[in-house]
Amino acid sequence: PPRSTLFPYTTLFRSFNIMGEAVANLVDGVVPAGGHTVSWNAANMPTGVYFYRMESGNFSQTRKLLLVK
């Protein structure tokens, strides 16, 4: 039967302000394969548009989010 081998990768998960400046490093290290949850305490951040970026292995994705207080 086919077999899948899952390797842990160094994973980066960061948030950026609209100017492209990193405002929080949420994950920076080796993470095992599987589903995970990341929380961002943005209590000290102003309302506005932010981006978050995840990089792991050969995967990279950036998404926009709107922080409303």
PDB file of C-alpha atoms in Angstrom, residues 2-65:
ATOM      1  CA  PRO A   2       1.135   3.596  -0.596  1.00  0.00           C
ATOM      2  CA  ARG A   3       2.805   5.218   2.349  1.00  0.00           C
ATOM      3  CA  SER A   4       3.110   8.900   3.197  1.00  0.00           C
ATOM      4  CA  THR A   5       6.087  10.155   5.150  1.00  0.00           C
ATOM      5  CA  LEU A   6       5.538  13.496   6.865  1.00  0.00           C
ATOM      6  CA  PHE A   7       8.593  15.503   7.839  1.00  0.00           C
ATOM      7  CA  PRO A   8       8.637  18.412  10.275  1.00  0.00           C
ATOM      8  CA  TYR A   9       9.672  21.702   8.661  1.00  0.00           C
ATOM      9  CA  THR A  10      10.967  24.971   9.975  1.00  0.00           C
ATOM     10  CA  THR A  11       7.872  27.154   9.951  1.00  0.00           C
ATOM     11  CA  LEU A  12       7.588  30.943  10.053  1.00  0.00           C
ATOM     12  CA  PHE A  13       4.272  32.646  10.761  1.00  0.00           C
ATOM     13  CA  ARG A  14       4.470  36.442  10.964  1.00  0.00           C
ATOM     14  CA  SER A  15       2.148  39.413  10.813  1.00  0.00           C
ATOM     15  CA  PHE A  16       2.966  42.680   9.044  1.00  0.00           C
ATOM     16  CA  ASN A  17       1.502  46.167   9.016  1.00  0.00           C
ATOM     17  CA  ILE A  18       0.395  47.919   5.831  1.00  0.00           C
ATOM     18  CA  MET A  19       3.950  49.297   5.400  1.00  0.00           C
ATOM     19  CA  GLY A  20       5.356  45.753   5.244  1.00  0.00           C
ATOM     20  CA  GLU A  21       7.033  45.953   8.650  1.00  0.00           C
ATOM     21  CA  ALA A  22       6.930  42.769  10.727  1.00  0.00           C
ATOM     22  CA  VAL A  23       4.881  43.479  13.864  1.00  0.00           C
ATOM     23  CA  ALA A  24       4.764  39.968  15.377  1.00  0.00           C
ATOM     24  CA  ASN A  25       6.566  36.653  14.977  1.00  0.00           C
ATOM     25  CA  LEU A  26       3.932  34.109  15.938  1.00  0.00           C
ATOM     26  CA  VAL A  27       5.780  30.899  15.028  1.00  0.00           C
ATOM     27  CA  ASP A  28       9.479  30.475  14.305  1.00  0.00           C
ATOM     28  CA  GLY A  29      10.698  26.921  14.602  1.00  0.00           C
ATOM     29  CA  VAL A  30      10.224  23.295  13.681  1.00  0.00           C
ATOM     30  CA  VAL A  31       6.559  22.276  13.712  1.00  0.00           C
ATOM     31  CA  PRO A  32       5.317  18.711  13.146  1.00  0.00           C
ATOM     32  CA  ALA A  33       2.941  18.040  10.267  1.00  0.00           C
ATOM     33  CA  GLY A  34      -0.756  18.408  11.034  1.00  0.00           C
ATOM     34  CA  GLY A  35      -3.309  21.040  11.958  1.00  0.00           C
ATOM     35  CA  HIS A  36      -2.302  23.817  14.342  1.00  0.00           C
ATOM     36  CA  THR A  37      -3.837  26.959  15.807  1.00  0.00           C
ATOM     37  CA  VAL A  38      -1.984  30.252  16.235  1.00  0.00           C
ATOM     38  CA  SER A  39      -3.234  33.139  18.384  1.00  0.00           C
ATOM     39  CA  TRP A  40      -2.180  36.754  17.953  1.00  0.00           C
ATOM     40  CA  ASN A  41      -2.629  39.087  20.900  1.00  0.00           C
ATOM     41  CA  ALA A  42      -3.162  42.350  19.030  1.00  0.00           C
ATOM     42  CA  ALA A  43      -4.278  44.324  22.091  1.00  0.00           C
ATOM     43  CA  ASN A  44      -1.496  46.892  21.577  1.00  0.00           C
ATOM     44  CA  MET A  45      -1.988  47.167  17.824  1.00  0.00           C
ATOM     45  CA  PRO A  46      -4.132  49.898  16.249  1.00  0.00           C
ATOM     46  CA  THR A  47      -7.174  49.122  14.121  1.00  0.00           C
ATOM     47  CA  GLY A  48      -6.169  48.667  10.495  1.00  0.00           C
ATOM     48  CA  VAL A  49      -5.161  46.366   7.681  1.00  0.00           C
ATOM     49  CA  TYR A  50      -2.510  43.740   8.406  1.00  0.00           C
ATOM     50  CA  PHE A  51      -1.057  40.808   6.527  1.00  0.00           C
ATOM     51  CA  TYR A  52       0.015  37.446   7.829  1.00  0.00           C
ATOM     52  CA  ARG A  53       2.495  35.160   6.109  1.00  0.00           C
ATOM     53  CA  MET A  54       3.203  31.482   6.635  1.00  0.00           C
ATOM     54  CA  GLU A  55       6.304  29.782   5.242  1.00  0.00           C
ATOM     55  CA  SER A  56       6.994  26.075   5.721  1.00  0.00           C
ATOM     56  CA  GLY A  57       9.083  23.825   3.510  1.00  0.00           C
ATOM     57  CA  ASN A  58       8.287  24.804  -0.081  1.00  0.00           C
ATOM     58  CA  PHE A  59       4.912  26.318   0.927  1.00  0.00           C
ATOM     59  CA  SER A  60       4.395  30.071   1.282  1.00  0.00           C
ATOM     60  CA  GLN A  61       1.128  31.977   1.652  1.00  0.00           C
ATOM     61  CA  THR A  62       0.217  35.585   2.482  1.00  0.00           C
ATOM     62  CA  ARG A  63      -3.280  36.762   3.419  1.00  0.00           C
ATOM     63  CA  LYS A  64      -4.819  40.089   4.381  1.00  0.00           C
ATOM     64  CA  LEU A  65      -6.735  40.664   7.612  1.00  0.00           C
TER      65      LEU A  65
END
